[in-house]
Every structure is written in C-alpha cells, then in structure tokens.
Amino acid sequence: MGKKWLPQWDTKWMLILTAVASLVVFVVLPMLYLVYKSFIINGTLDIHHYQTVYSKVVNWNALSNTLKISLYSTILAVVISFPLAWLIGRTDLPWKGFFRTLFVATYMIPPYVGAIAWIQLLNPRVGYVNKFLVENLHLAEAPFNIYSMTGMVWCLTLFYAPFAFITISRAMEKMDPTLEEASRVSGASPLRTLWNVTIPLMYPSILAGGILVFIGVASAFGTPSIVGMPANIEVLTTRIVTYIYMGDTKGIQEATALAVSLMLAANGLLYLSMFGLGKKEYVTIGGKSTRPNLVELGKWKWPAFSIVMGYGAISVFLPIGSVLVTSLIKSMSRPVTWDNLTLATWKAALENTQYTEPLMNSFILAIAAATIATIIGIFIAYLLMKTKAKGRKIPDALATLGGATPGIVIALALIITFSGNFGLNLYSTMTILVVGYIVKYLTMSVRTISASLSQVHPSLEEAALNSGASWLQSLRDIMWPLIRPSVVAGWFLVFMPSFYELTMSIILYGSQTKTIGVLLYELQTYADPQDASVLAVIILLIVLVGNLALRKVSRGQIGI
Amino acid sequence: MADVKITSVTKKFGDVFAVNNFNALIKDGEFVSILGPSGCGKTTMLRMIAGFERATEGEIAIGDQIVSKSDAGIFVPPEKRHIGMVFQSYAVWPHMNVFDNVAYPLKIQKVPADKLKERTEQALDLVHLAEYAARFPNQLSGGQQQRVALARALVAEPGLLLLDEPLSNLDAKLRESMRFEIKELQKKLGITVVYVTHDQAEAMAMSDRIIVMHKGVIQQVDEPIRVYEHPANPIVADFIGLVNFLEGEAAAGQIQFKALGCGIPANVSFEGPARVAVRPEHIRISKTDGYLRGKLVNKFYLGDSTDCRVLVGDTELRVIDRGAAFAEYSDGEDVFLSFGHVMAFPK
C-alpha cells in the first residue's frame, strides 16, 4: 500500500501545482509588476507618475466622470432591480418565468452592443426613436441625445442592472419564506413586511449587487467610448486606452498610474463587499421547503405586469430589434417597410474576409481560453473543495481577484509584463489574448465547478481509492461523471464573454489577431452602422445558442 | 381566547387533494395536535388556519370571526387573524435582537413605548429569556431561538397559537424538556393551541385531543389514550405505536386465526373476516401457558425491555417484554404466547 500511495499523491499534487503555478505567473506576476512599475522609477519609490497624471485636469475630469456615472448607474440599477426581483420572486405576477429568463439573459448581451443599438435609437439626427417622435409629435428638434452623460448612464444601467438583478433574485430565492410569514402573523401587512423584514434581510445582497454594478460600470470601456467620446466625455478607461495608444514610454507610464488607481478602487470595493459584508450574510435555518407564500397583487396585478413588460420591451426587445432592423435595411434614410429590407448587407459582410477572419479569431481564442480555464479550474476547485492543504483558498482568491480586476488593467499589466521583460514576448500574439481572457474569466469556471464539487461527498472518492483506483482513475470514474454538467457549464461561461470581449482585446490585439469585438468597435467608430449591426446580430445569435446549450447541459440549473 | 371551527375544508393543489373534507371543532383553551406522516396534509391544514393557504372549499372560523369561507369569497389575511404562530425553522429575524423580535407584534399594534417594554419583558420572562433581550439570534442556541419565536407568538396575547413542528429541529433531550415547557405555558395562559407534528410521542404527551390524518383525510379525532388503545382503523393502529397485524375470523366472543390454528377470546362487535392488531407489549411470553405456541427466533436487549421475535406457524410476531425475558429465554426455545388487549377491525 505504502508504495502505491506515493506516486498517486505525486500525480495529484503535480497537476494541482501546475495549475497554481500558471496562476502565479499570469495573475500575480503581471499585477505586481504593474503596481511596481507605477511606483518605482529607476529603482526608487517615486510617485512622480501619479503627480503627472493627476496634475492634468482632463484626468481629474475622467476620474470624476467615472465616479459619477458609476454611482448613478448603480443607484438606478438597484432601484430597478429590487422591485423587479421582488415582483418576479415573491408575487403572483403573470409570466414570471419568462421575465426571469429575460432579465437574467440581458447579462449575456455585450453592453457595447447595447450601446450601438441605443445610438441607433437615440442618435439626435437619425435615431429611430427620435425620428419617430419628431414626425409624430411635430417636434422642432430631437427630444433625446444619446451622446451625453445621461445617455451613458442610460446604456450602462440597462446592461449592467442584471448583475444586481441576479444577485438580489438569488438571495430572495434563498431566503426562508417563513421569515416573512412570521411577520404576517405578527400583524404586519405585506407592504409592512416588505419594509421591515424583506428589505433589511436583502440589504447585504442589495449592497453586493450594487458593488458589482459599480465595478462593472467603472471598468467598462466599450459603452463610454462609443457613447461618450463623440460628446467629449472621458472616463478613466478611455483615458487609459488613449494613453496606451500614444505608444510611447510616457504614455504607458501615465496609463499605468491611472490603471493602478482604477484597480485599487475596484478591488478595494470588492474586498469590502466580501469581507465587510460577508460576515453579515444572514444564515437562516432551513425548515421544510414550504412553497413561498406568494403575495397576491390583486388589482395591482396587471398594472405591475404592464410596467415589467414595458421595462422588458425597452431594455431588451427595443435594442435587439434595432440592430436587427439596421442590419437588414436597404436605405437608412428611408422608413422601415418590407420593401426597404434586404439581406444584401448580410451577404456582403459574410463574404468579406476582413470580417470573417476576426470572427474566426474570436472563435479560436474563446475555445482555447474556455478549455484551458476549465482544466485549470478543475484543479483549483478540487484543491479548494477536496483537499485540506494549507492556503487552498489562495488560488481561488487569485481567480476571483482576476475576475474583479478591470479588463483594461489586466491588459495593460500583461503588455508591460510579457513584452520580453521576463523572457516571454507575447506582444501581438493570440496567446496574450487567451491569457487575458483566462485571467478575467477563470473565476467563472472555478466557481461553477467548486459549487458542484461541494455536492460530492468525500466518501465517494475515498470509496473509489479504497476499491484500488488511482487518484486519476477515481477522478475519471467517480468525480468526472458527477461534475461533468457543471464543467461544461463552466466552459460556456468562459467561452461566451471571451468570444465578444472588447476591453482587453482593444489593447492586446495585433494586426493578425483582430477579434470580433474590436472589429465591431472600429465599424461603429468609423460610422458603418449597418455592417456593425450584422456583426452585433451574429454575436447575439452565438450568445443565444451558447446560453441554450448551457441550460441544456446543466438541466436548467445554470443559465445566465 | 378562541375556539376554532373548521367545516368541510378541502384544499386541492392541481388535481391532488392535500386536505379532503376536514371537519373539526377545537374548543376554547384546548390543546389539539394534528398528527400524521409527512405529506398527509397536516401542515397545509395549519397554514389554512393561519391564512397562508386559501381553502379550495369549506369554512374556517376563529372565535366569532369567519376567517375563510370560499363560496362567500371571504378570506381574512394572516395579519388580521390575531393568532400567534411558531414555525419549524423558528423564523426569528436575524437582523433584529431578541427584544425587537419579540416586541414586533406590539410595534405593529402601535402599543405605547412603556407598555410595549413591559409586555415584551413579560413575554421574555415567560420563556426564561429575560437576560438575553439584547442578544442577536446568531448568538443563541436553537432552543433559545425557538423560545424567542414562542415569546413573539404569545406577546400580543392571541386567542389561538399555531405550532408547526416547532421541536423537530432540536436535539432529542431538549425536545423532551420543551414539550413540558410548552404544555405548562399553555395551561398557564389557557390559550387554544393547534400543534402540528409527525412525532406521536410529542402529540401524546401534550394534547388534549389528537387529530390523526392520512393522505389528506382525518382518520380519528380522540384523546391520546383512545387513539392508542382504541384506534379507529388499521391505519391509525399502524401509525401510532408498534403493532402486529394478523388475519382472523370474528365470531361470537372470539377470534379464530386460521394461519395460527387457534383462537382467542375477544370482545368483538361484528362477525366475519377481521384484521387484528396486537401491540408487542400486549403479548405475554411464557414458558408454560398461553393460547399460542411458537418458537423464539431471536431477542434484543433494550435496557428497559426485551424485544423478541416469535415464530408462530409461519407468522412472525414481535413481542416486547418488560420483565426478565432476556435472561430467562434462549434463542430457538419453544414458548407460549397470550394476547392481552387486541384491536379487531372488520375487513
């Protein structure tokens, strides 16, 4: 026995160590190096870069814009999401299942696609909505201008609100319904119960969801750039990209200082939400699973339904409809009628190698990133859930750190670290894009896989080892069949965002490695809305198919 | 104080009858348990009394208030029924301390601050939690949390207290002491209690009357001793306590067991095929005399008793002996059995 034991132990730990080592090289090293480069000049501690950066009004404006936009979007997103989550989770609102799927699925629409759509709708000159209102209400000028601070907050809120909706909905589903019932028998009306019990109990999740929105909005590049730049509204992320695009050392240095500021803000907030609030997470003892007692809306049922439906139409159907119509329209200056629709734009786009190549690239990159992230994720999740090793939580924390770090910061860190400095020159390669995606989305696969590993009782594996199986055999015969659905789900959860990733790609791509996100961004900036719409629809279709596949493999357990 | 009148109440989930034609009159100050296996509809019935489920048919009245009458469209929401309720999961609010949890019903009633403080403290005293007022639920044990829930249910002095398996999350020892505590409280306050449980010992120990439910239908409503010794049907006999079932034939003053090749004298009110239930502790084992002759298969020492399996013909009977059977008998020995109390049901 003793002899057989040792080699098994070795395979297991060598594989785990390899996974952890890759994290250290690709997450820890670049981040530390980024911070190091921002503070150390010629070998001594020097805050000169920060002084330079923050002596410029334009950067201060960018910082204050980032804070303002993030704050407004966060508040709006929470104010919208809480009632939605409550109506869908706790009342007899009609079509609840449909609405849940709808609002959760919005999470999967790339926000910049939403921005492109809203520009088509609310562009002051040719926006569909503006034109419609001007013509029908005989207005002198367009009522809306998307190219504004309000426009940015509008787009960002609609497409980052799902973060808050998902967090709050989950907490609401997990909450013991008898806590609310106890309040009802105590004499409190449904509204009073909502105010005294439900909202206070949801408070940690509301805050956690809000922080996710805040970080998401503050880290976003696509929307602020597409919507804000034409109005000369700059935020931190767009400043960083501008500095990097300068291409010289000075530009990179100032980008570094801004990026570290953004990273500290985002990760600091996340740290706060995890450790400051984590302790306040209310654990309730589960009784038998009573069906939650649904609040009867009574005469408010249909008004509430109309409002939720209206929000769904505005936040999801209108923008999707807009890109779809734009991709099919013959002449943008003529009204939308059947005669004015054509597949010509689609045909031309699909035959254009300038479009198909980035599409292929994104496929290859996303498949590579998803596969590698899944393999690393299995071992990190195993280390976390199934071993007692000291520090087993650290790799998981590193994956979370990667996920919480703004994409732009990761991209910049990878560029300055792997441009030959550590014997590794990945500049402009496919590899550096794959690494970026893995760093950002690894946490998706780790989280999904460890959730299902935690359901596998340790005795199942012990019984396999006891029956004479090696560790790898037990992994293959026992663990793998049990966790397979979540592994596949984790794969899709990395594949989809990697496929349409923009923020990192815009910095990391080279002439041979352009991605579909970058292409779409260029088309939008160079004002080719029709081709941009074709690509946007393609992205939406792939996301839809991916999401359906995800639901199928996880039997509806994981779907986003 | 309040009585509860439940008339022809039926609850359907889709096509399934969760509760079917439930009738009961629970008297003022009475302690009534609804007992049955999980899924028998007992919790659904309690939740209909509380107002968390709407009855499909029938009428429920608490005191002189009709709280639910489906054909008249009357449905009073839970907050207007003036009842106290304790849940299996305690449902103590984690974001409020013990005092605020207990004071909540009074706060809703807008009781003035000084009165509120006094009554809340009284309620806490009642459940021996006076010194825990400032603690938060996560600093309390399960038993203490359950007492908080109890104090909260009682603080507004409701006429009716509903308890939904309140002890099933507690450990065995605590469960037993809580039984007596709840019973004492009920006696002291004279409050009407409807208590839902699947634990027969709990129901026996505390109730004035037990309502036995099975698959949504009431099987028997009776005092604990009647339910145990004179079950209304084989279902009740089987659910409450241990029981041996035998097939027999009833005729004037006796029951014949064909399979065992013998008969016993019995006071039966019917004639014909019978299902006979005998509790293991009602069978006497002896070396010398009895109606039945059998072979001791095996025996287990349980401390206060000996659990024996005896083969009579090809029927195995379970016998519980409170005496010294374990020491006196050996496996495989021939023994005689005689029945004390038997329960016979016509087939």
Short mmCIF file of C-alpha atoms in Angstrom, two decimals, chain B residues 113-310:
data_model
loop_
_atom_site.label_atom_id
_atom_site.label_comp_id
_atom_site.label_asym_id
_atom_site.label_seq_id
_atom_site.Cartn_x
_atom_site.Cartn_y
_atom_site.Cartn_z
CA ALA B 113 -43.41 52.53 24.34
CA ASP B 114 -43.66 51.93 28.08
CA LYS B 115 -46.44 49.36 27.70
CA LEU B 116 -44.52 47.73 24.87
CA LYS B 117 -41.42 47.39 27.02
CA GLU B 118 -43.36 45.97 29.93
CA ARG B 119 -45.26 43.40 27.90
CA THR B 120 -42.22 42.35 25.90
CA GLU B 121 -40.29 41.79 29.11
CA GLN B 122 -43.17 39.77 30.49
CA ALA B 123 -43.17 37.58 27.41
CA LEU B 124 -39.41 37.11 27.66
CA ASP B 125 -39.80 36.18 31.32
CA LEU B 126 -42.37 33.62 30.36
CA VAL B 127 -39.84 31.77 28.21
CA HIS B 128 -36.90 32.41 30.57
CA LEU B 129 -35.04 34.67 28.18
CA ALA B 130 -35.14 37.93 30.16
CA GLU B 131 -31.36 38.31 30.27
CA TYR B 132 -30.97 37.64 26.53
CA ALA B 133 -33.01 40.64 25.38
CA ALA B 134 -30.07 42.45 23.78
CA ARG B 135 -28.61 39.43 22.01
CA PHE B 136 -28.91 38.71 18.31
CA PRO B 137 -30.31 35.42 17.08
CA ASN B 138 -26.93 34.19 15.82
CA GLN B 139 -25.70 34.32 19.42
CA LEU B 140 -28.44 31.96 20.58
CA SER B 141 -28.78 28.19 20.53
CA GLY B 142 -31.55 26.50 18.59
CA GLY B 143 -33.61 26.01 21.73
CA GLN B 144 -33.25 29.66 22.71
CA GLN B 145 -34.25 30.79 19.23
CA GLN B 146 -37.33 28.61 19.49
CA ARG B 147 -38.20 30.31 22.78
CA VAL B 148 -37.84 33.71 21.11
CA ALA B 149 -40.27 32.53 18.46
CA LEU B 150 -42.62 31.35 21.19
CA ALA B 151 -42.44 34.65 23.09
CA ARG B 152 -43.07 36.55 19.86
CA ALA B 153 -46.11 34.40 19.11
CA LEU B 154 -47.51 34.98 22.60
CA VAL B 155 -46.67 38.63 23.23
CA ALA B 156 -49.79 40.06 21.61
CA GLU B 157 -51.93 37.70 23.68
CA PRO B 158 -53.61 35.96 20.76
CA GLY B 159 -56.53 33.65 21.43
CA LEU B 160 -55.04 30.97 19.25
CA LEU B 161 -51.49 29.65 18.99
CA LEU B 162 -50.41 27.59 15.98
CA LEU B 163 -47.27 25.49 16.19
CA ASP B 164 -45.81 23.88 13.07
CA GLU B 165 -43.43 21.11 14.09
CA PRO B 166 -41.71 23.53 16.43
CA LEU B 167 -39.42 20.99 18.06
CA SER B 168 -38.22 18.93 15.13
CA ASN B 169 -35.02 20.95 14.65
CA LEU B 170 -33.98 20.47 18.28
CA ASP B 171 -31.95 17.62 19.71
CA ALA B 172 -33.74 14.79 21.50
CA LYS B 173 -33.15 15.89 25.09
CA LEU B 174 -34.12 19.49 24.52
CA ARG B 175 -37.14 18.36 22.57
CA GLU B 176 -38.47 16.49 25.60
CA SER B 177 -37.99 19.34 28.03
CA MET B 178 -39.53 21.82 25.58
CA ARG B 179 -42.61 19.61 25.34
CA PHE B 180 -43.32 20.14 29.00
CA GLU B 181 -42.47 23.80 28.84
CA ILE B 182 -44.92 24.43 26.02
CA LYS B 183 -47.60 22.41 27.79
CA GLU B 184 -47.05 24.32 31.05
CA LEU B 185 -47.28 27.64 29.20
CA GLN B 186 -50.49 26.61 27.53
CA LYS B 187 -52.06 25.61 30.85
CA LYS B 188 -50.93 28.83 32.49
CA LEU B 189 -52.25 31.07 29.72
CA GLY B 190 -55.32 29.00 28.91
CA ILE B 191 -54.68 29.59 25.23
CA THR B 192 -56.08 27.42 22.43
CA VAL B 193 -53.29 25.52 20.68
CA VAL B 194 -53.19 23.72 17.36
CA TYR B 195 -50.00 21.74 17.16
CA VAL B 196 -48.78 20.01 14.00
CA THR B 197 -46.34 17.14 14.36
CA HIS B 198 -45.32 13.81 12.89
CA ASP B 199 -43.93 12.72 16.26
CA GLN B 200 -46.56 10.63 18.07
CA ALA B 201 -44.81 10.84 21.44
CA GLU B 202 -44.98 14.63 21.22
CA ALA B 203 -48.66 14.54 20.34
CA MET B 204 -49.44 12.01 23.09
CA ALA B 205 -47.60 13.90 25.78
CA MET B 206 -49.07 17.32 25.13
CA SER B 207 -52.50 17.05 23.58
CA ASP B 208 -55.98 17.02 24.99
CA ARG B 209 -57.08 15.54 21.72
CA ILE B 210 -55.28 14.27 18.64
CA ILE B 211 -56.46 14.53 15.05
CA VAL B 212 -54.82 11.72 13.08
CA MET B 213 -54.51 12.48 9.36
CA HIS B 214 -53.56 10.24 6.49
CA LYS B 215 -53.44 11.26 2.82
CA GLY B 216 -55.46 14.41 3.46
CA VAL B 217 -58.25 12.64 5.31
CA ILE B 218 -58.99 12.65 9.05
CA GLN B 219 -58.76 9.11 10.41
CA GLN B 220 -59.63 9.72 14.04
CA VAL B 221 -60.20 12.55 16.48
CA ASP B 222 -59.78 11.43 20.05
CA GLU B 223 -57.94 11.67 23.33
CA PRO B 224 -54.40 10.27 23.24
CA ILE B 225 -55.29 7.17 25.25
CA ARG B 226 -58.24 6.38 22.98
CA VAL B 227 -56.13 6.85 19.86
CA TYR B 228 -53.55 4.43 21.22
CA GLU B 229 -55.80 1.81 22.72
CA HIS B 230 -58.85 2.08 20.50
CA PRO B 231 -57.63 3.19 17.09
CA ALA B 232 -60.46 3.81 14.67
CA ASN B 233 -58.91 1.76 11.88
CA PRO B 234 -55.80 -0.21 10.94
CA ILE B 235 -54.14 2.94 9.52
CA VAL B 236 -54.23 4.65 12.90
CA ALA B 237 -53.21 1.45 14.69
CA ASP B 238 -50.23 1.12 12.38
CA PHE B 239 -49.14 4.74 12.58
CA ILE B 240 -49.35 5.11 16.33
CA GLY B 241 -47.08 2.79 18.25
CA LEU B 242 -45.85 -0.62 17.17
CA VAL B 243 -48.28 -3.25 16.06
CA ASN B 244 -48.54 -6.86 14.81
CA PHE B 245 -51.20 -7.47 12.20
CA LEU B 246 -52.96 -10.83 11.92
CA GLU B 247 -55.72 -12.06 9.63
CA GLY B 248 -58.62 -13.70 11.53
CA GLU B 249 -62.29 -14.52 11.60
CA ALA B 250 -64.53 -12.92 14.20
CA ALA B 251 -67.45 -14.82 15.69
CA ALA B 252 -69.43 -14.58 18.91
CA GLY B 253 -66.98 -13.58 21.62
CA GLN B 254 -63.86 -14.83 19.91
CA ILE B 255 -61.45 -14.54 17.00
CA GLN B 256 -60.10 -17.53 15.09
CA PHE B 257 -56.67 -17.34 13.47
CA LYS B 258 -56.55 -19.89 10.65
CA ALA B 259 -52.88 -19.43 9.95
CA LEU B 260 -52.01 -19.99 13.59
CA GLY B 261 -54.50 -22.77 14.05
CA CYS B 262 -56.05 -21.32 17.17
CA GLY B 263 -58.47 -18.79 18.55
CA ILE B 264 -58.60 -16.26 21.34
CA PRO B 265 -61.46 -14.91 23.37
CA ALA B 266 -62.17 -11.34 22.36
CA ASN B 267 -64.88 -8.79 22.81
CA VAL B 268 -65.78 -8.02 19.17
CA SER B 269 -68.90 -6.31 17.96
CA PHE B 270 -69.01 -7.79 14.49
CA GLU B 271 -68.77 -11.12 12.72
CA GLY B 272 -66.78 -12.20 9.70
CA PRO B 273 -63.24 -11.65 8.34
CA ALA B 274 -61.20 -9.43 10.61
CA ARG B 275 -57.89 -7.61 10.63
CA VAL B 276 -56.45 -7.92 14.11
CA ALA B 277 -53.83 -5.65 15.56
CA VAL B 278 -51.87 -6.54 18.67
CA ARG B 279 -49.26 -4.28 20.19
CA PRO B 280 -45.96 -6.05 21.03
CA GLU B 281 -46.25 -5.02 24.67
CA HIS B 282 -49.71 -6.54 24.86
CA ILE B 283 -48.38 -10.02 24.13
CA ARG B 284 -47.26 -12.02 27.12
CA ILE B 285 -44.48 -14.55 26.72
CA SER B 286 -44.35 -17.61 28.95
CA LYS B 287 -42.61 -20.97 29.22
CA THR B 288 -45.72 -22.81 30.37
CA ASP B 289 -49.06 -21.38 29.29
CA GLY B 290 -50.78 -19.30 26.59
CA TYR B 291 -53.14 -19.68 23.62
CA LEU B 292 -50.38 -19.82 21.09
CA ARG B 293 -47.35 -21.98 20.82
CA GLY B 294 -44.28 -20.71 18.98
CA LYS B 295 -40.53 -20.65 18.71
CA LEU B 296 -38.38 -17.74 19.93
CA VAL B 297 -36.36 -16.67 16.87
CA ASN B 298 -34.20 -14.04 18.50
CA LYS B 299 -34.19 -11.41 21.23
CA PHE B 300 -32.59 -8.00 21.72
CA TYR B 301 -31.75 -6.37 24.98
CA LEU B 302 -33.08 -2.79 25.11
CA GLY B 303 -32.37 -1.93 28.71
CA ASP B 304 -35.89 -1.34 29.96
CA SER B 305 -37.30 -4.20 27.92
CA THR B 306 -36.53 -7.15 25.69
CA ASP B 307 -37.55 -7.09 22.05
CA CYS B 308 -38.38 -10.66 20.88
CA ARG B 309 -39.35 -12.20 17.54
CA VAL B 310 -41.50 -15.30 17.94
#
